[in-house]
Amino acid sequence: MKGPEIHLSFDPALHLFVASAHSAARTPVVTDGSSTLGHVVESLGVPLTEVGRLVVDGAEVSVSHVPQAGESIEVHPVERPQRLPGAPLRFLLDVHLGTLARRLRLLGVDAAYTNEDPGDAALAALSAEEQRVLLSRDRGLLRRREIWAGAFVYSDRPDDQLRDVLGRFAPTLAPWTRCTACNGRLMDADKNSVREHLEHGTQRTYDVFAQCTACGRVYWRGAHHARLEAIVEQALRESAT
């Protein structure tokens, strides 16, 4: 038996997630009469992490609203910058976002990541336990109810991924304060204290060093510094606009 028919309109920013048949304004959708609006929206392909306001016949409702026959529903994307409780924000990235994790750490953003996939359940549990925003391009992972907060990463290009995350959440930036390898905090290090970690050429050429307080990795302004500096400067410039 068919349930009530409603009419859904998805904001163009959400068309990426829905089939072309549902991207037109006021698309008719038959529901079962008992599922929540949040369930209906997710069943059409849109993770609730990407959904902002839900408007039914001009009035805003929550995801727990049960659609009734004839209702006209607008589904809007999250507003940017998205405000979440807790400061500074902490992130958790899935196994496919290693470059993004390192760039967030370069900017001083707390970004947990491991290159060994712990599985969806473990990632969702860690997001909840540590109140971290789970970043992923896996829609199924973002649909897990136990995650604290999440966000779909829209691009597969690291430059665009970083711009997307910074634009969406506007985290506080503190470049050069985190280890890009393990996410630990960096502290200034005396050359003599880290000499055993350095090759002879590095000892002769550089005098300013930092060391990770967690894993002990040593940093200095080597040949790759100009490329990293460009990433930092662009991020700072864009976050100031």
Coordinates of N, CA and C in Angstrom, one line a residue:
M1 N 0.8 -1.2 0.0 CA 0.0 0.0 0.0 C 0.9 1.2 0.0
K2 N 0.6 2.2 -0.9 CA 1.3 3.4 -0.9 C 1.0 4.3 0.3
G3 N 2.0 5.0 0.7 CA 1.8 6.0 1.8 C 1.6 7.4 1.2
P4 N 1.7 8.4 2.0 CA 1.4 9.8 1.6 C 2.5 10.2 0.6
E5 N 2.0 11.0 -0.4 CA 3.0 11.6 -1.4 C 3.3 13.0 -0.9
I6 N 4.6 13.3 -0.9 CA 5.1 14.7 -0.6 C 5.9 15.2 -1.8
H7 N 6.2 16.5 -1.7 CA 7.0 17.1 -2.8 C 8.3 17.7 -2.2
L8 N 9.4 17.2 -2.7 CA 10.7 17.6 -2.2 C 11.5 18.5 -3.2
S9 N 12.1 19.5 -2.6 CA 13.0 20.4 -3.5 C 14.4 20.4 -2.8
F10 N 15.4 19.9 -3.5 CA 16.7 20.0 -2.9 C 17.5 21.2 -3.5
D11 N 18.2 21.9 -2.6 CA 19.0 23.0 -3.0 C 20.0 22.4 -4.0
P12 N 20.4 23.3 -5.0 CA 21.4 22.8 -6.0 C 22.7 22.3 -5.4
A13 N 23.1 22.8 -4.3 CA 24.3 22.3 -3.6 C 24.2 20.9 -3.2
L14 N 23.0 20.3 -3.2 CA 22.9 18.9 -2.7 C 22.6 18.0 -3.9
H15 N 22.5 18.5 -5.1 CA 22.2 17.7 -6.3 C 23.3 16.6 -6.5
L16 N 24.5 16.8 -6.0 CA 25.5 15.8 -6.2 C 25.1 14.5 -5.6
F17 N 24.2 14.5 -4.6 CA 23.9 13.3 -3.8 C 22.6 12.6 -4.4
V18 N 21.8 13.3 -5.1 CA 20.5 12.8 -5.4 C 20.5 12.4 -6.9
A19 N 19.7 11.4 -7.2 CA 19.5 11.0 -8.6 C 18.9 12.1 -9.4
S20 N 19.2 12.2 -10.7 CA 18.7 13.3 -11.5 C 17.2 13.4 -11.5
A21 N 16.5 12.3 -11.2 CA 15.0 12.3 -11.2 C 14.5 13.1 -10.0
H22 N 15.4 13.3 -9.0 CA 15.0 14.0 -7.8 C 15.6 15.4 -7.7
S23 N 16.3 15.8 -8.7 CA 17.0 17.1 -8.6 C 16.1 18.2 -9.1
A24 N 14.9 17.9 -9.7 CA 14.0 19.0 -10.1 C 13.3 19.5 -8.9
A25 N 12.8 20.8 -9.0 CA 12.0 21.3 -7.9 C 10.7 20.6 -7.8
R26 N 10.2 20.5 -6.5 CA 9.0 19.8 -6.2 C 8.9 18.4 -6.8
T27 N 9.9 17.6 -6.5 CA 9.8 16.2 -7.0 C 8.9 15.4 -6.1
P28 N 7.9 14.7 -6.7 CA 7.0 13.9 -5.9 C 7.7 12.7 -5.3
V29 N 7.5 12.4 -4.1 CA 8.1 11.2 -3.4 C 7.0 10.6 -2.5
V30 N 6.8 9.3 -2.7 CA 5.9 8.5 -1.9 C 6.6 8.0 -0.7
T31 N 6.1 8.3 0.5 CA 6.7 7.8 1.8 C 5.8 6.7 2.3
D32 N 6.3 6.1 3.4 CA 5.6 5.0 4.1 C 4.6 5.5 5.2
G33 N 4.6 6.8 5.4 CA 3.7 7.3 6.4 C 4.2 7.3 7.8
S34 N 5.3 6.6 8.1 CA 5.9 6.6 9.5 C 7.3 7.0 9.6
S35 N 8.1 7.0 8.5 CA 9.5 7.3 8.5 C 9.6 8.8 8.7
T36 N 10.7 9.2 9.4 CA 11.0 10.6 9.6 C 11.5 11.3 8.4
L37 N 11.4 12.6 8.3 CA 12.0 13.3 7.2 C 13.4 13.1 7.0
G38 N 14.2 13.0 8.1 CA 15.6 12.7 8.0 C 15.9 11.4 7.3
H39 N 15.1 10.3 7.6 CA 15.2 9.0 7.0 C 14.9 9.1 5.5
V40 N 13.8 9.9 5.2 CA 13.4 10.0 3.8 C 14.6 10.7 3.0
V41 N 15.1 11.8 3.5 CA 16.2 12.5 2.8 C 17.4 11.6 2.6
E42 N 17.8 10.8 3.7 CA 18.9 9.9 3.6 C 18.7 8.8 2.6
S43 N 17.4 8.3 2.5 CA 17.1 7.3 1.6 C 17.2 7.7 0.1
L44 N 17.2 9.0 -0.1 CA 17.4 9.6 -1.4 C 18.8 9.9 -1.7
G45 N 19.7 9.6 -0.8 CA 21.2 9.7 -1.0 C 21.9 10.8 -0.3
V46 N 21.2 11.7 0.4 CA 21.9 12.8 1.0 C 22.2 12.5 2.5
P47 N 23.5 12.5 2.8 CA 23.8 12.3 4.3 C 23.3 13.5 5.1
L48 N 22.8 13.2 6.3 CA 22.3 14.3 7.1 C 23.4 15.2 7.6
T49 N 24.7 14.8 7.5 CA 25.7 15.7 7.8 C 25.8 16.9 6.9
E50 N 25.2 16.8 5.7 CA 25.2 17.9 4.7 C 23.9 18.7 4.7
V51 N 23.0 18.3 5.5 CA 21.6 19.0 5.5 C 21.6 20.1 6.6
G52 N 21.1 21.2 6.1 CA 20.9 22.3 7.1 C 19.4 22.5 7.4
R53 N 18.8 23.5 7.0 CA 17.4 23.8 7.3 C 16.5 22.9 6.5
L54 N 15.4 22.4 7.1 CA 14.4 21.7 6.5 C 13.1 22.5 6.6
V55 N 12.5 22.9 5.5 CA 11.4 23.8 5.6 C 10.1 23.1 5.0
V56 N 9.1 23.0 5.8 CA 7.8 22.3 5.3 C 6.8 23.4 5.2
D57 N 6.3 23.6 4.0 CA 5.2 24.6 3.8 C 5.5 26.0 4.5
G58 N 6.8 26.4 4.4 CA 7.2 27.6 4.9 C 7.7 27.6 6.3
A59 N 7.5 26.5 7.1 CA 7.9 26.5 8.5 C 9.1 25.5 8.6
E60 N 10.1 25.9 9.4 CA 11.2 25.1 9.6 C 10.9 23.9 10.6
V61 N 11.4 22.7 10.3 CA 11.1 21.5 11.1 C 12.4 20.8 11.3
S62 N 12.4 19.8 12.2 CA 13.6 19.0 12.5 C 13.6 17.8 11.7
V63 N 14.7 17.0 11.7 CA 14.8 15.8 11.0 C 13.8 14.7 11.5
S64 N 13.3 14.9 12.7 CA 12.4 13.9 13.3 C 10.9 14.1 12.8
H65 N 10.7 15.2 12.0 CA 9.3 15.4 11.5 C 8.9 14.3 10.6
V66 N 7.7 13.8 10.8 CA 7.1 12.8 9.9 C 6.3 13.4 8.8
P67 N 6.7 13.3 7.6 CA 6.0 14.0 6.5 C 4.5 13.5 6.3
Q68 N 3.7 14.5 6.0 CA 2.3 14.2 5.8 C 1.9 14.5 4.3
A69 N 0.9 13.9 3.9 CA 0.5 13.9 2.5 C 0.3 15.4 2.0
G70 N 0.9 15.7 0.8 CA 0.7 17.0 0.2 C 1.7 18.0 0.7
E71 N 2.6 17.7 1.6 CA 3.5 18.7 2.1 C 4.6 19.0 1.1
S72 N 5.0 20.3 1.0 CA 6.0 20.7 0.1 C 7.2 21.0 1.0
I73 N 8.3 20.3 0.7 CA 9.5 20.4 1.6 C 10.7 20.8 0.9
E74 N 11.4 21.8 1.5 CA 12.7 22.3 0.9 C 13.8 21.8 1.8
V75 N 14.8 21.2 1.1 CA 16.0 20.7 1.8 C 17.2 21.6 1.5
H76 N 17.7 22.3 2.5 CA 18.8 23.2 2.3 C 20.2 22.6 2.8
P77 N 21.3 23.0 2.3 CA 22.6 22.6 2.8 C 22.9 23.3 4.1
V78 N 24.0 22.7 4.8 CA 24.4 23.4 6.0 C 24.9 24.8 5.7
E79 N 24.8 25.7 6.6 CA 25.3 27.0 6.4 C 26.8 27.1 6.7
R80 N 27.4 27.9 6.0 CA 28.9 28.1 6.2 C 29.2 29.5 6.7
P81 N 30.1 29.7 7.7 CA 30.8 28.6 8.4 C 29.8 27.8 9.3
Q82 N 30.0 26.5 9.4 CA 29.1 25.7 10.2 C 29.6 25.8 11.7
R83 N 28.8 26.1 12.6 CA 29.1 26.3 14.0 C 28.8 25.0 14.8
L84 N 29.8 24.4 15.4 CA 29.7 23.3 16.3 C 30.2 23.6 17.7
P85 N 29.6 22.9 18.7 CA 30.1 23.1 20.0 C 31.5 22.7 20.2
G86 N 32.2 23.4 21.1 CA 33.6 23.1 21.4 C 34.6 23.9 20.6
A87 N 35.6 24.3 21.2 CA 36.7 25.1 20.5 C 38.0 24.8 21.2
P88 N 39.1 24.6 20.4 CA 39.1 24.6 18.9 C 38.5 23.2 18.4
L89 N 38.0 23.3 17.2 CA 37.4 22.1 16.6 C 38.5 21.0 16.4
R90 N 38.1 19.8 16.5 CA 39.0 18.6 16.3 C 38.4 17.8 15.2
F91 N 39.3 17.2 14.4 CA 38.8 16.5 13.2 C 39.4 15.0 13.3
L92 N 38.7 14.2 12.5 CA 39.1 12.8 12.4 C 38.9 12.5 10.9
L93 N 39.9 12.0 10.2 CA 39.9 11.7 8.8 C 40.0 10.3 8.5
D94 N 39.2 9.8 7.5 CA 39.3 8.4 7.1 C 40.6 8.1 6.3
V95 N 40.9 6.9 6.0 CA 42.1 6.4 5.5 C 42.5 7.0 4.1
H96 N 41.5 7.5 3.4 CA 41.7 8.0 2.1 C 42.1 9.5 2.0
L97 N 42.2 10.2 3.2 CA 42.4 11.6 3.3 C 43.7 12.0 3.9
G98 N 44.8 11.2 3.7 CA 46.0 11.4 4.3 C 46.7 12.8 4.0
T99 N 46.6 13.2 2.7 CA 47.2 14.5 2.4 C 46.5 15.6 3.0
L100 N 45.2 15.5 3.1 CA 44.4 16.6 3.8 C 44.7 16.6 5.2
A101 N 44.9 15.5 5.9 CA 45.2 15.4 7.3 C 46.6 16.1 7.5
R102 N 47.6 15.9 6.7 CA 48.9 16.5 6.9 C 48.8 18.0 6.7
R103 N 48.0 18.4 5.7 CA 47.8 19.9 5.5 C 47.1 20.6 6.6
L104 N 46.1 19.9 7.2 CA 45.4 20.5 8.4 C 46.4 20.6 9.5
R105 N 47.2 19.6 9.8 CA 48.2 19.6 10.8 C 49.2 20.7 10.6
L106 N 49.6 20.9 9.3 CA 50.6 22.0 9.0 C 50.0 23.3 9.4
L107 N 48.7 23.5 9.4 CA 48.1 24.7 9.8 C 47.8 24.8 11.3
G108 N 48.2 23.8 12.0 CA 48.0 23.7 13.4 C 46.6 23.2 13.9
V109 N 45.9 22.6 12.9 CA 44.5 22.1 13.2 C 44.7 20.6 13.7
D110 N 44.0 20.3 14.8 CA 44.0 19.0 15.4 C 43.3 18.0 14.4
A111 N 44.1 17.1 13.8 CA 43.5 16.2 12.8 C 44.0 14.8 13.0
A112 N 43.2 14.0 13.6 CA 43.5 12.6 13.9 C 43.4 11.8 12.6
Y113 N 44.4 10.9 12.3 CA 44.4 10.1 11.1 C 45.4 9.0 11.3
T114 N 45.1 7.8 10.7 CA 46.0 6.7 10.6 C 45.9 6.1 9.2
N115 N 47.1 5.7 8.6 CA 47.1 5.2 7.3 C 46.7 3.7 7.3
E116 N 46.3 3.1 8.4 CA 45.7 1.8 8.5 C 44.3 2.0 8.8
D117 N 43.4 1.4 7.9 CA 42.0 1.6 8.0 C 41.4 0.8 9.2
P118 N 40.9 1.5 10.3 CA 40.4 0.8 11.4 C 39.0 0.3 11.2
G119 N 38.3 0.7 10.1 CA 37.0 0.3 9.9 C 36.0 1.3 10.3
D120 N 34.8 1.3 9.6 CA 33.8 2.3 9.8 C 33.3 2.4 11.3
A121 N 33.1 1.3 11.9 CA 32.6 1.3 13.3 C 33.6 1.9 14.2
A122 N 34.9 1.7 14.1 CA 35.9 2.2 14.9 C 36.0 3.7 14.7
L123 N 35.9 4.2 13.5 CA 36.0 5.6 13.2 C 34.8 6.3 13.8
A124 N 33.6 5.8 13.6 CA 32.4 6.4 14.2 C 32.5 6.5 15.7
A125 N 33.0 5.4 16.3 CA 33.1 5.4 17.8 C 34.1 6.4 18.3
L126 N 35.2 6.5 17.6 CA 36.2 7.5 18.0 C 35.7 9.0 17.8
S127 N 35.0 9.2 16.7 CA 34.3 10.5 16.5 C 33.5 10.9 17.7
A128 N 32.7 9.9 18.2 CA 31.8 10.1 19.3 C 32.6 10.3 20.6
E129 N 33.6 9.4 20.8 CA 34.3 9.4 22.1 C 35.1 10.7 22.3
E130 N 35.7 11.2 21.2 CA 36.6 12.3 21.3 C 36.0 13.6 20.8
Q131 N 34.7 13.5 20.4 CA 34.0 14.7 19.8 C 34.8 15.3 18.7
R132 N 35.0 14.5 17.7 CA 35.8 15.0 16.5 C 34.8 15.0 15.3
V133 N 35.0 15.9 14.4 CA 34.3 16.0 13.2 C 34.9 15.0 12.2
L134 N 34.1 14.0 11.8 CA 34.6 13.0 10.9 C 34.5 13.4 9.5
L135 N 35.6 13.5 8.8 CA 35.7 13.9 7.4 C 35.9 12.7 6.5
S136 N 35.1 12.6 5.5 CA 35.1 11.4 4.6 C 34.4 11.7 3.3
R137 N 34.8 10.9 2.3 CA 34.1 11.0 1.0 C 33.2 9.7 0.9
D138 N 33.0 9.0 2.0 CA 32.2 7.8 2.1 C 30.9 8.1 2.6
R139 N 29.8 8.2 1.8 CA 28.5 8.6 2.3 C 28.0 7.6 3.3
G140 N 28.2 6.3 3.1 CA 27.8 5.3 4.1 C 28.3 5.5 5.4
L141 N 29.6 5.8 5.5 CA 30.3 6.1 6.8 C 29.6 7.3 7.5
L142 N 29.3 8.3 6.8 CA 28.7 9.5 7.3 C 27.3 9.3 7.8
R143 N 26.6 8.2 7.4 CA 25.3 7.9 7.8 C 25.2 7.2 9.1
R144 N 26.3 6.8 9.7 CA 26.3 6.1 10.9 C 25.9 7.0 12.0
R145 N 24.9 6.5 12.8 CA 24.2 7.3 13.8 C 25.1 7.7 15.0
E146 N 26.2 6.9 15.2 CA 27.0 7.2 16.4 C 28.0 8.3 16.3
I147 N 28.3 8.8 15.0 CA 29.3 9.8 14.9 C 28.8 11.1 15.6
W148 N 29.8 11.8 16.1 CA 29.5 13.1 16.8 C 29.1 14.2 15.9
A149 N 29.9 14.3 14.8 CA 29.6 15.2 13.7 C 30.4 14.8 12.5
G150 N 29.9 15.1 11.4 CA 30.7 14.7 10.2 C 30.5 15.7 9.0
A151 N 31.3 15.4 8.0 CA 31.2 16.3 6.8 C 31.7 15.5 5.6
F152 N 31.0 15.6 4.5 CA 31.4 15.0 3.3 C 32.5 15.9 2.6
V153 N 33.6 15.4 2.2 CA 34.7 16.1 1.5 C 34.4 16.0 0.0
Y154 N 34.0 17.1 -0.6 CA 33.4 17.2 -1.9 C 34.4 16.9 -3.1
S155 N 35.7 17.2 -2.9 CA 36.7 17.1 -4.0 C 37.6 15.9 -3.7
D156 N 38.3 15.4 -4.8 CA 39.3 14.5 -4.6 C 40.7 15.1 -4.8
R157 N 40.8 16.4 -4.9 CA 42.0 17.2 -5.0 C 42.4 17.8 -3.7
P158 N 43.6 17.6 -3.1 CA 43.9 18.1 -1.8 C 43.8 19.6 -1.7
D159 N 44.1 20.4 -2.7 CA 44.0 21.8 -2.6 C 42.5 22.2 -2.4
D160 N 41.6 21.6 -3.1 CA 40.2 21.9 -3.0 C 39.6 21.4 -1.7
Q161 N 40.1 20.2 -1.3 CA 39.7 19.6 0.0 C 40.0 20.5 1.1
L162 N 41.2 21.1 1.2 CA 41.6 22.0 2.3 C 40.7 23.2 2.2
R163 N 40.6 23.8 1.1 CA 39.7 25.0 1.0 C 38.3 24.7 1.4
D164 N 37.8 23.6 1.1 CA 36.4 23.2 1.4 C 36.3 23.1 3.0
V165 N 37.2 22.4 3.6 CA 37.1 22.2 5.1 C 37.3 23.5 5.8
L166 N 38.3 24.3 5.4 CA 38.5 25.6 6.1 C 37.3 26.5 5.9
G167 N 36.8 26.5 4.7 CA 35.6 27.4 4.4 C 34.4 27.0 5.2
R168 N 34.2 25.7 5.3 CA 33.0 25.2 6.0 C 33.1 25.4 7.5
F169 N 34.2 25.1 8.1 CA 34.3 25.1 9.6 C 35.1 26.3 10.2
A170 N 35.8 27.0 9.4 CA 36.6 28.2 9.8 C 37.4 27.8 11.1
P171 N 38.2 26.8 11.2 CA 38.9 26.5 12.4 C 40.0 27.5 12.7
T172 N 40.4 27.6 13.9 CA 41.5 28.5 14.3 C 42.8 27.9 13.7
L173 N 43.6 28.7 13.0 CA 44.8 28.3 12.4 C 46.0 28.7 13.2
A174 N 47.0 27.8 13.4 CA 48.2 28.1 14.1 C 49.3 27.4 13.4
P175 N 49.7 27.9 12.2 CA 50.7 27.1 11.4 C 52.0 26.8 12.2
W176 N 52.6 25.7 11.8 CA 53.9 25.2 12.2 C 53.9 24.9 13.7
T177 N 52.7 24.5 14.2 CA 52.7 24.1 15.7 C 52.4 22.6 15.9
R178 N 52.1 21.9 14.8 CA 51.8 20.5 15.0 C 52.7 19.6 14.1
C179 N 52.9 18.4 14.5 CA 53.7 17.4 13.7 C 52.8 16.9 12.6
T180 N 53.3 17.0 11.4 CA 52.5 16.6 10.2 C 52.4 15.0 10.2
A181 N 53.3 14.4 10.9 CA 53.4 12.9 10.9 C 52.5 12.3 11.9
C182 N 52.4 12.9 13.1 CA 51.6 12.2 14.2 C 50.5 13.1 14.8
N183 N 50.5 14.4 14.5 CA 49.5 15.3 15.1 C 49.9 15.9 16.4
G184 N 51.1 15.5 16.9 CA 51.6 16.0 18.2 C 52.0 17.5 18.1
R185 N 52.2 18.0 19.3 CA 52.6 19.4 19.4 C 54.1 19.6 19.1
L186 N 54.5 20.7 18.5 CA 55.9 21.0 18.2 C 56.4 22.0 19.3
M187 N 57.6 21.9 19.6 CA 58.3 22.9 20.4 C 59.7 23.2 19.9
D188 N 60.1 24.4 20.1 CA 61.4 24.8 19.6 C 62.5 23.9 20.3
A189 N 63.5 23.6 19.5 CA 64.5 22.7 19.9 C 65.9 23.3 19.7
D190 N 66.8 23.1 20.7 CA 68.1 23.5 20.5 C 68.9 22.5 19.6
K191 N 69.8 23.1 18.8 CA 70.4 22.3 17.8 C 71.2 21.1 18.4
N192 N 71.8 21.4 19.5 CA 72.6 20.3 20.2 C 71.7 19.2 20.7
S193 N 70.5 19.5 21.1 CA 69.6 18.5 21.7 C 69.0 17.6 20.6
V194 N 69.1 18.0 19.3 CA 68.5 17.1 18.3 C 69.6 16.7 17.3
R195 N 70.9 16.9 17.6 CA 72.0 16.7 16.7 C 72.0 15.2 16.3
E196 N 71.6 14.3 17.2 CA 71.7 12.9 16.8 C 70.7 12.5 15.8
H197 N 69.7 13.3 15.6 CA 68.6 13.0 14.6 C 69.0 13.6 13.2
L198 N 70.1 14.3 13.1 CA 70.4 15.1 11.9 C 71.5 14.5 11.1
E199 N 71.4 14.6 9.8 CA 72.6 14.2 8.9 C 73.6 15.4 9.0
H200 N 74.8 15.1 8.6 CA 75.9 16.1 8.7 C 75.6 17.3 7.9
G201 N 75.0 17.1 6.7 CA 74.7 18.2 5.9 C 73.7 19.2 6.5
T202 N 72.7 18.6 7.1 CA 71.7 19.4 7.8 C 72.3 20.1 9.0
Q203 N 73.2 19.5 9.7 CA 73.8 20.1 10.9 C 74.6 21.3 10.4
R204 N 75.3 21.3 9.3 CA 76.1 22.4 8.8 C 75.2 23.5 8.3
T205 N 74.1 23.2 7.7 CA 73.3 24.2 6.9 C 72.3 24.9 7.8
Y206 N 71.7 24.3 8.7 CA 70.5 24.8 9.5 C 70.8 25.0 10.9
D207 N 70.1 26.0 11.5 CA 70.3 26.3 12.9 C 69.0 26.4 13.7
V208 N 67.9 26.5 13.0 CA 66.6 26.6 13.7 C 65.8 25.3 13.6
F209 N 65.4 24.7 14.7 CA 64.7 23.4 14.7 C 63.5 23.4 15.6
A210 N 62.6 22.5 15.3 CA 61.5 22.2 16.2 C 61.4 20.7 16.3
Q211 N 60.8 20.3 17.4 CA 60.7 18.8 17.6 C 59.3 18.5 18.1
C212 N 58.8 17.3 17.7 CA 57.5 16.9 18.1 C 57.6 16.4 19.5
T213 N 56.7 16.8 20.4 CA 56.7 16.4 21.8 C 56.2 15.0 21.9
A214 N 55.5 14.5 20.9 CA 54.9 13.1 21.0 C 55.8 12.0 20.4
C215 N 56.2 12.3 19.1 CA 57.0 11.2 18.4 C 58.5 11.5 18.3
G216 N 58.9 12.8 18.6 CA 60.3 13.1 18.5 C 60.8 13.5 17.2
R217 N 60.0 13.6 16.2 CA 60.4 14.0 14.9 C 60.9 15.4 14.9
V218 N 62.0 15.6 14.1 CA 62.6 17.0 14.1 C 62.3 17.7 12.8
Y219 N 62.1 19.0 12.9 CA 61.7 19.8 11.7 C 62.7 20.9 11.6
W220 N 62.9 21.3 10.3 CA 63.7 22.5 10.0 C 63.3 23.0 8.6
R221 N 63.7 24.2 8.3 CA 63.3 24.8 7.0 C 64.1 24.3 5.9
G222 N 63.8 23.1 5.4 CA 64.6 22.5 4.3 C 64.1 22.9 3.0
A223 N 64.5 22.1 2.0 CA 64.2 22.4 0.6 C 62.8 22.4 0.3
H224 N 62.0 21.7 1.0 CA 60.5 21.6 0.8 C 59.8 22.8 1.5
H225 N 60.5 23.6 2.2 CA 59.8 24.6 3.0 C 59.0 25.6 2.2
A226 N 59.5 26.0 1.1 CA 58.9 27.0 0.2 C 57.5 26.5 -0.2
R227 N 57.4 25.2 -0.6 CA 56.1 24.7 -1.0 C 55.1 24.7 0.2
L228 N 55.6 24.3 1.3 CA 54.7 24.3 2.5 C 54.3 25.8 2.9
E229 N 55.2 26.7 2.8 CA 55.0 28.1 3.1 C 53.9 28.6 2.2
A230 N 53.9 28.2 0.9 CA 52.9 28.7 0.0 C 51.5 28.2 0.4
I231 N 51.4 26.9 0.9 CA 50.1 26.4 1.3 C 49.6 27.1 2.5
V232 N 50.5 27.4 3.5 CA 50.2 28.2 4.7 C 49.7 29.6 4.3
E233 N 50.4 30.3 3.5 CA 50.1 31.6 3.2 C 48.8 31.7 2.5
Q234 N 48.5 30.8 1.6 CA 47.2 30.8 0.9 C 46.1 30.6 1.9
A235 N 46.2 29.6 2.8 CA 45.2 29.3 3.7 C 44.9 30.5 4.6
L236 N 46.0 31.2 5.1 CA 45.8 32.3 6.0 C 45.1 33.5 5.2
R237 N 45.5 33.6 4.0 CA 44.9 34.7 3.1 C 43.4 34.5 2.9
E238 N 43.1 33.2 2.6 CA 41.7 32.9 2.3 C 40.8 32.9 3.6
S239 N 41.4 32.5 4.8 CA 40.7 32.6 6.0 C 40.4 34.0 6.5
A240 N 41.2 34.9 6.0 CA 41.0 36.3 6.4 C 40.0 37.1 5.7
T241 N 39.5 36.5 4.6 CA 38.5 37.1 3.7 C 37.1 36.8 4.1

